[in-house]
Short mmCIF file of C-alpha atoms in Angstrom, two decimals:
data_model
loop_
_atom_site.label_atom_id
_atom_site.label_comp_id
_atom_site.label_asym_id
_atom_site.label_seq_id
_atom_site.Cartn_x
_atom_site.Cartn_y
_atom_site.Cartn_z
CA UNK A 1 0.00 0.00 0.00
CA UNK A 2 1.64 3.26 -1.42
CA UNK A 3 1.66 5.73 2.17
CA UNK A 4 2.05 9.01 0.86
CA UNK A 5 4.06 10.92 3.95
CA UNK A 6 4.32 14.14 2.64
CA UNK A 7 0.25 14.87 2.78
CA UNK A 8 0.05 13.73 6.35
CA UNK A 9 1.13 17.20 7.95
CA UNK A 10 1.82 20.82 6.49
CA UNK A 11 4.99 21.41 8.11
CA UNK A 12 7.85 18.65 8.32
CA UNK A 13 11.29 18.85 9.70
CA UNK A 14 13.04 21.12 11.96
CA UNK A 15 10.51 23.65 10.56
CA UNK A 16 8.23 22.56 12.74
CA UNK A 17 9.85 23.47 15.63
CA UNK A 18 8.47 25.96 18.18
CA UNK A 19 9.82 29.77 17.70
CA UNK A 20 13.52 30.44 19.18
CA UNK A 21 12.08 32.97 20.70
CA UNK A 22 9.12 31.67 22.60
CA UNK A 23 11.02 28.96 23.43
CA UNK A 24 13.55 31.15 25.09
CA UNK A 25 10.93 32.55 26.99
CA UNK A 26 9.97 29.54 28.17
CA UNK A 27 12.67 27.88 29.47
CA UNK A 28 13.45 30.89 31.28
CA UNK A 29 12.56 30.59 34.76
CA UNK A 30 12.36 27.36 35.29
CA UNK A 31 15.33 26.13 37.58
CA UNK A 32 17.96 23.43 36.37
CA UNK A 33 20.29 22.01 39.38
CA UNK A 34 24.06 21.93 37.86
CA UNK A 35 26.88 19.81 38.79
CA UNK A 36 30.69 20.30 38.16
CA UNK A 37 30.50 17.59 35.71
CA UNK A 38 28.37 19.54 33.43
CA UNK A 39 30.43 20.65 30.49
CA UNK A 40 27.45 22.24 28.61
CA UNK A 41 24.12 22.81 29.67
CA UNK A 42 21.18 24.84 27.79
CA UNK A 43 23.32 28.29 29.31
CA UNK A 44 24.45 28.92 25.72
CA UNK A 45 21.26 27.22 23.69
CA UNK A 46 23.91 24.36 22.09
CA UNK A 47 23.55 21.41 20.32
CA UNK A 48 23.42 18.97 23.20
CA UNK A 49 23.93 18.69 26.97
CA UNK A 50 27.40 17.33 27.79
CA UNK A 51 28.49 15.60 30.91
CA UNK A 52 32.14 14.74 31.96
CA UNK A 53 32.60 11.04 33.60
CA UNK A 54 36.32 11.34 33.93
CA UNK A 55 39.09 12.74 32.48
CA UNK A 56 39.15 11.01 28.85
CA UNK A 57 35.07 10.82 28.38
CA UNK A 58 32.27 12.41 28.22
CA UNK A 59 28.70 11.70 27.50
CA UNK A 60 26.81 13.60 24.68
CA UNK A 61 22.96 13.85 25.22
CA UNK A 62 20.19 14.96 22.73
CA UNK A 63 17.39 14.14 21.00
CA UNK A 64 15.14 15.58 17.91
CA UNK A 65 12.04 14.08 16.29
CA UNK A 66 9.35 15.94 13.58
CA UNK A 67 6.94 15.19 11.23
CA UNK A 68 7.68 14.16 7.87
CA UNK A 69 9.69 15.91 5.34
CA UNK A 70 8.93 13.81 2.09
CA UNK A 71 6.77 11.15 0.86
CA UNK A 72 8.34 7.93 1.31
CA UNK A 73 8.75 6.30 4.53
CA UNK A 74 12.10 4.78 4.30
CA UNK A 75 13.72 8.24 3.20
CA UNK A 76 12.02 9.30 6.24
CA UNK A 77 13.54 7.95 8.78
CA UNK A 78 16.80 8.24 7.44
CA UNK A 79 16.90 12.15 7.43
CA UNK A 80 14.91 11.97 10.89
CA UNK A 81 17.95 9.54 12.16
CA UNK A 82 20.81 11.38 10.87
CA UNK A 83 19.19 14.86 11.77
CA UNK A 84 19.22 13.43 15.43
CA UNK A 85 22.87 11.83 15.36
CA UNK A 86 24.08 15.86 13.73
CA UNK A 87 23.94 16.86 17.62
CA UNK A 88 26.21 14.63 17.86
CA UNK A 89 28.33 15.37 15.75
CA UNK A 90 28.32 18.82 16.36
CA UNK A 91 30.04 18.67 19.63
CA UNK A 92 32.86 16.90 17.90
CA UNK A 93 31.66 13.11 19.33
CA UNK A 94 30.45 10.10 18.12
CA UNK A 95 27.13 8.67 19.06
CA UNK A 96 26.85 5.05 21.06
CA UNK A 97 23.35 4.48 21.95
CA UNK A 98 20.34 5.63 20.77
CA UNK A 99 16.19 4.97 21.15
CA UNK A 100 13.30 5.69 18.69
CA UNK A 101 10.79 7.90 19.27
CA UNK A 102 7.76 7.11 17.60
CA UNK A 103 4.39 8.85 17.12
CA UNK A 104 1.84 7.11 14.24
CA UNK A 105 -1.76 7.16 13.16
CA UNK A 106 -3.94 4.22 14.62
CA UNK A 107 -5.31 4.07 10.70
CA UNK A 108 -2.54 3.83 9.37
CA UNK A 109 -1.01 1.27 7.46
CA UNK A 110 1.87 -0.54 9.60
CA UNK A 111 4.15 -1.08 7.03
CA UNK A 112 4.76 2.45 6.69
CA UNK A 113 6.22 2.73 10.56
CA UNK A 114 8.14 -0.64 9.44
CA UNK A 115 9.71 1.34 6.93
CA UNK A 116 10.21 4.72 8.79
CA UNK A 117 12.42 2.28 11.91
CA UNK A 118 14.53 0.42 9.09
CA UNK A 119 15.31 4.21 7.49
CA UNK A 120 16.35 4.90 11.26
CA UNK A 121 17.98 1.94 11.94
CA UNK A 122 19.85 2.14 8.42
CA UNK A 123 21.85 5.62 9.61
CA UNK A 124 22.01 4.36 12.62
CA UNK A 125 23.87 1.62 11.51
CA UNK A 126 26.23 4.02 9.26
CA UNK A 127 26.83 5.59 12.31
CA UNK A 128 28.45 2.87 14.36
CA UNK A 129 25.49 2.98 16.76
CA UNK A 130 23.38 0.78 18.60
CA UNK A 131 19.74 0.78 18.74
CA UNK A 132 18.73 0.05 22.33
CA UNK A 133 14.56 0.34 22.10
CA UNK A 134 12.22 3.28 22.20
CA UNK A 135 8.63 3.82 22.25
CA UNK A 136 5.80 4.59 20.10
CA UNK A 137 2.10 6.34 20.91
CA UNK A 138 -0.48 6.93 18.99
CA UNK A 139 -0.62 10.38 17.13
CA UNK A 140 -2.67 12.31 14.09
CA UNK A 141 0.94 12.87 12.51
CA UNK A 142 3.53 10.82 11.89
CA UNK A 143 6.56 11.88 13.61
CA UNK A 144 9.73 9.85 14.34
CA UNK A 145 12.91 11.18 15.30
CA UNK A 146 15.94 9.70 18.21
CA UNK A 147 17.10 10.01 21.59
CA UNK A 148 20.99 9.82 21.18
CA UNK A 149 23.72 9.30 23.68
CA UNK A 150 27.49 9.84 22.45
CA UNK A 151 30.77 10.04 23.45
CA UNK A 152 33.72 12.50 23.09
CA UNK A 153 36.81 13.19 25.05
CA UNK A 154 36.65 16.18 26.63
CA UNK A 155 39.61 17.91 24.98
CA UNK A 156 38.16 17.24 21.86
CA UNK A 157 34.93 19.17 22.55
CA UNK A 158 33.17 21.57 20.62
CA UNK A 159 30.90 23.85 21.43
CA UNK A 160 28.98 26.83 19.93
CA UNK A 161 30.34 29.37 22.12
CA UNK A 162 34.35 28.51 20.98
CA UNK A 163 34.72 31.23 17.65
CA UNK A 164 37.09 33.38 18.32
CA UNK A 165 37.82 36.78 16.32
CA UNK A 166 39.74 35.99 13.24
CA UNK A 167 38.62 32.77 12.84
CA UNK A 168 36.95 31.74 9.18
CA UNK A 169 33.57 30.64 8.80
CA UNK A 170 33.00 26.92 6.55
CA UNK A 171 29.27 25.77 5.65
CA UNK A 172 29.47 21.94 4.65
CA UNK A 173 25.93 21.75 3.24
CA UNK A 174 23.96 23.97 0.83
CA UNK A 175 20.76 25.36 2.49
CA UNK A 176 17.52 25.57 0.91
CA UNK A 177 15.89 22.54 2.09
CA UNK A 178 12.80 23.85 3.67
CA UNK A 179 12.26 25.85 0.20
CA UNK A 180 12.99 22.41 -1.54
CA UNK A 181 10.29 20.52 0.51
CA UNK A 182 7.65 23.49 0.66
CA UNK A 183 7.79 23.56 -3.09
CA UNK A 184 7.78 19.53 -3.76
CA UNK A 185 4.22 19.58 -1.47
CA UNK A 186 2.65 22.60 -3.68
CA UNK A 187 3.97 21.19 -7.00
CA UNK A 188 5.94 24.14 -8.20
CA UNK A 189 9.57 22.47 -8.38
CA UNK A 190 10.93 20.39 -11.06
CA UNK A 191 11.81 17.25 -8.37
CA UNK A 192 15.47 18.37 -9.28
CA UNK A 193 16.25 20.67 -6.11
CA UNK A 194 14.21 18.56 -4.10
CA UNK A 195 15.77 15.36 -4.82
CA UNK A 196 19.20 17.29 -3.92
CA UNK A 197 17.72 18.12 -0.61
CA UNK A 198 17.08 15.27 0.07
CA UNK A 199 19.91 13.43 -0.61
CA UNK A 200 21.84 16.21 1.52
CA UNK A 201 19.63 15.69 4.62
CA UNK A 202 20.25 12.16 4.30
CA UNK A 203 23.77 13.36 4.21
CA UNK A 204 25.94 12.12 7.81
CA UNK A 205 27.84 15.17 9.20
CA UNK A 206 30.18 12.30 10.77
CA UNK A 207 32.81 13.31 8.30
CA UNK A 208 33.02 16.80 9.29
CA UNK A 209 32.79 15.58 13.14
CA UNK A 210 36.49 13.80 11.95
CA UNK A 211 37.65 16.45 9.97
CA UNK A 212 37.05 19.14 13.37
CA UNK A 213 38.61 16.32 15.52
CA UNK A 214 41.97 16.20 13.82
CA UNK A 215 42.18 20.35 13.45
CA UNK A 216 41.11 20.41 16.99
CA UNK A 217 38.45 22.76 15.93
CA UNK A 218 36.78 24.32 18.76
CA UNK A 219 33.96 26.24 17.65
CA UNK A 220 30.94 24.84 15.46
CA UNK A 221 26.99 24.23 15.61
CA UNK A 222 24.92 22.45 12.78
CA UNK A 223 22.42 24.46 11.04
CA UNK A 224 18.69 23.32 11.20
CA UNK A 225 15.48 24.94 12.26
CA UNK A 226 16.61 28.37 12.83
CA UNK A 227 18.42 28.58 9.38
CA UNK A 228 21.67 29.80 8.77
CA UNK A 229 21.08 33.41 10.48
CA UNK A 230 19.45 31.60 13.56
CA UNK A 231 22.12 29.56 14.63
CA UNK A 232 24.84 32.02 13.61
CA UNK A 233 23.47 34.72 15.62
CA UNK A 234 23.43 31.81 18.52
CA UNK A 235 26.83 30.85 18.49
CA UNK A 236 28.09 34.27 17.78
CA UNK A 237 26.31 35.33 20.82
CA UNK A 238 27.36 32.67 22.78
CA UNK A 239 31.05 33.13 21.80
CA UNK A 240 30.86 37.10 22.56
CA UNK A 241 31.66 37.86 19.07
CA UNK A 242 30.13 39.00 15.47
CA UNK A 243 30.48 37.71 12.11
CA UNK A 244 30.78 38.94 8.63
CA UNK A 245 29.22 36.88 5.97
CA UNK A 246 29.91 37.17 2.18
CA UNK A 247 26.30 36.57 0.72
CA UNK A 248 27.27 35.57 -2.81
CA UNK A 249 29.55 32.24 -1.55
CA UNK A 250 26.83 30.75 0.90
CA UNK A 251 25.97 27.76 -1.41
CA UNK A 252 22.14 27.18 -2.03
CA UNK A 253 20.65 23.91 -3.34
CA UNK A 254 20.48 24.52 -7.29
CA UNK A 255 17.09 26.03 -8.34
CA UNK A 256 15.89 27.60 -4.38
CA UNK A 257 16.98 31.09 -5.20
CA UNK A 258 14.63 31.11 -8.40
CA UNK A 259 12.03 28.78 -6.06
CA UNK A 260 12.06 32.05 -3.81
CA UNK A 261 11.65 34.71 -6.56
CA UNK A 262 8.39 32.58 -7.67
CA UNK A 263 7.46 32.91 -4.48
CA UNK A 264 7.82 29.98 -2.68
CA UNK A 265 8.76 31.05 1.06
CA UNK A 266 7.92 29.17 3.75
CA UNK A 267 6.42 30.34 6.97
CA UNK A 268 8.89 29.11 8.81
CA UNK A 269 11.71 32.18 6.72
CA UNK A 270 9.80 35.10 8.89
CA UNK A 271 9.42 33.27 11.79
CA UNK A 272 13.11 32.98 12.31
CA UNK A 273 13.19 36.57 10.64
CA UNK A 274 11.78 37.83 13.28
CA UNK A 275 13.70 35.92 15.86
CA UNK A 276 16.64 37.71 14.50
CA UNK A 277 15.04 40.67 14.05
CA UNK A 278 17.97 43.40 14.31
CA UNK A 279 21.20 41.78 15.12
CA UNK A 280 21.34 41.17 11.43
CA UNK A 281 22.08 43.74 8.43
CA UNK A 282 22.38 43.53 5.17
CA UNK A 283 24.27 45.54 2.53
CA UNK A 284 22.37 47.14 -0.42
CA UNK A 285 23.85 45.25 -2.85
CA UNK A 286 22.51 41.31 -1.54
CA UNK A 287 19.62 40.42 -3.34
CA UNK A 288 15.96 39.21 -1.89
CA UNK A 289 16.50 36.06 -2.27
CA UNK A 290 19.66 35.64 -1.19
CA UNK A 291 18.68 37.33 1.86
CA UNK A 292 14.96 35.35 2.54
CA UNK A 293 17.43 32.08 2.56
CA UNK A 294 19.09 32.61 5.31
CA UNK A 295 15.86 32.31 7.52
CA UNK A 296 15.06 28.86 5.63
CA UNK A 297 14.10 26.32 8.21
CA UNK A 298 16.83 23.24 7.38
CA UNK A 299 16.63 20.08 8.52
CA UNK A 300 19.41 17.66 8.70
CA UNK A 301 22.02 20.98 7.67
CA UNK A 302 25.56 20.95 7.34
CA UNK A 303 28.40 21.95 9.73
CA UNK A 304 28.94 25.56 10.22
CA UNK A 305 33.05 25.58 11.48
CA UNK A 306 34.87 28.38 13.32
CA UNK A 307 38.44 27.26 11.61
CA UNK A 308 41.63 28.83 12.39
CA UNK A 309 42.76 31.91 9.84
CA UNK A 310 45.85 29.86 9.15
CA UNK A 311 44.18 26.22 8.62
CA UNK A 312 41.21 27.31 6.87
CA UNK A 313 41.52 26.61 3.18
CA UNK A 314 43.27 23.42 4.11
CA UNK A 315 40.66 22.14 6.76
CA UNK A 316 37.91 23.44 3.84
CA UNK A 317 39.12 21.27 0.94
CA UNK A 318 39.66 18.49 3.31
CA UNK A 319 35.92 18.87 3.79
CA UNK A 320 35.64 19.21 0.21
CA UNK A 321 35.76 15.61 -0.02
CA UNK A 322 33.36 14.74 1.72
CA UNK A 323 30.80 17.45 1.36
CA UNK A 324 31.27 18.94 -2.37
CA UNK A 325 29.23 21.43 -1.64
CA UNK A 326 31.65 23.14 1.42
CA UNK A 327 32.32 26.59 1.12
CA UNK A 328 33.93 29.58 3.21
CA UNK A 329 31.37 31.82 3.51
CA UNK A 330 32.58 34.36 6.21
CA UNK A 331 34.96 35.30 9.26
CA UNK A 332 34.41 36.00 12.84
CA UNK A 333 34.90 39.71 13.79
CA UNK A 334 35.04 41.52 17.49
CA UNK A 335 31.52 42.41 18.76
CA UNK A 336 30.40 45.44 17.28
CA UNK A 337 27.33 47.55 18.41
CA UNK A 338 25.64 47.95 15.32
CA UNK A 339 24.58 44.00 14.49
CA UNK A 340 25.61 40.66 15.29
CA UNK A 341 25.75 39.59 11.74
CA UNK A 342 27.11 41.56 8.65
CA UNK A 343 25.92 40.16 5.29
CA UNK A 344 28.02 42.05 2.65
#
């Protein structure tokens, strides 16, 4: 029985995750106890929590789950997997132990979820991982995502508060992929850019994890739900600095920009618009587009590296590789008073 995904919910992905803001709000006030052990806790609003057993490990927590982001099942729960193992790798560790989450229609046919766990448990497998259980309730939506436990010695951890001034910015993956999805469920794309997004969100970020363990890279976050502007305004913030970004070299999935200049922009673009609001600025000369994809919700997103001035072309084609898409798109500046972010 063909179990179409994609018409099950109207938004899929990290786009469907509550607004920075509110969220912020929130979380606010309510109390968390804190331990010495406690490497990174929500302070800084980072990938995962990190706790230190002893001197050569510590334990990466995290966990992500969302509704579907295309129509088959299978695909599914491959991007939901490897979206939830990107924590992961974000902190420069490797993930050890995971559990599905599961929410699925009672009418539904079964061999759909069947499909969306052997997606999972395919990445998961990439990963090195183990699959340890999970749990599944009954919901309207599909949604399926992971709750991940890694590992990573604590010299080797990296967190979104560790740019420094000087260092050069690398994106690993082109963004566009809420555009890509928004435009497969109206009809208005070829299937070209969104059968590159999806192949991208499928797309490990265990390579880059590597590649910022051997530079000893100390800064990086990967970029989902808040878009590129979101979680550079977040780790910029976090690491007391502000960033200048050169529009024209952040790589876009082929056919978004013209996707947004038909005017396909999801909801999700001024939601995080407004989240930024004014610590971002734009010079005259960057076009709409190029500016409306920066908000874009992404799910599954590359690695966006703090690299060393002196190591960055080398650490970039070493990514290269991997991720043919990597490109340095800006540098880390002093905090200024007039915006966090400088797109020029």
């Amino acid at each position: 029985m063909e179990y179409d995904l994609l018409k099950t919910s109207t938004e899929g992905g990290c786009s469907a995750k509550l607004p920075a803001d509110k969220l912020a709000q929130l979380l606010g006030d309510i109390p968390m106890l804190s331990s010495a052990d406690i490497m990174v806790d929500i302070s800084t609003h980072d990938d995962a929590g990190v706790y230190r057993l002893n001197d050569d490990t510590a334990l990466i927590v995290t966990t992500d789950f969302f509704p579907p982001v295309c129509s088959s099942p299978y695909e599914f729960g491959q991007i939901a997997a490897a979206n939830s193992l990107s924590d992961v790798y974000a902190m420069g560790g490797k993930p050890l132990l995971v559990l599905n989450l599961n929410m699925f229609p009672a009418d539904a046919p079964l061999e759909a979820l069947h499909d969306i766990l052997s997606g999972g448990a395919n990445k998961v497998a990439e990963a090195g991982a183990f699959i340890m259980g999970g749990h599944t309730i009954v919901d309207a939506t599909p949604k399926y995502g992971l709750a991940v436990v890694g590992t990573v010695r604590p010299g080797q951890l990296v967190t979104n508060d560790g740019a420094r001034p000087g260092d050069i910015l690398i994106l690993t993956k082109p963004i566009g992929t809420g555009v890509a999805i928004a435009a497969h469920r109206t009809g208005m794309d070829s299937k070209e850019c969104y059968t590159i997004a999806i192949k991208n969100m499928k797309r490990l970020n265990d390579d880059a994890a590597e590649i910022m363990r051997l530079y000893g890279i100390k800064g990086a976050t990967d970029v989902t739900g808040f878009g590129l502007a979101g979680h550079l305004v977040k780790m910029m913030e976090a690491s007391g600095c502000s960033a200048e970004i050169y529009g024209d070299t952040v790589p876009l999935i082929d056919g978004v920009e013209e996707l947004l200049s038909d005017g396909c922009v999801p909801g999700t673009v001024f939601r995080n618009k407004e989240f930024v609001g004014g610590r971002i600025s734009f010079k005259s000369t960057v076009g709409t587009e190029r500016r409306l994809a920066l908000f874009d919700a992404q799910t599954s997103g590359g690695m966006l590296i703090a690299a060393d001035y002196a190591k960055a072309a080398e650490i970039a084609d070493k990514l290269r590789e991997h991720y043919p898409s990597t490109a340095i798109i800006g540098e880390v500046t002093e905090a200024n008073d007039e915006a966090r972010i400088k797109v020029l």
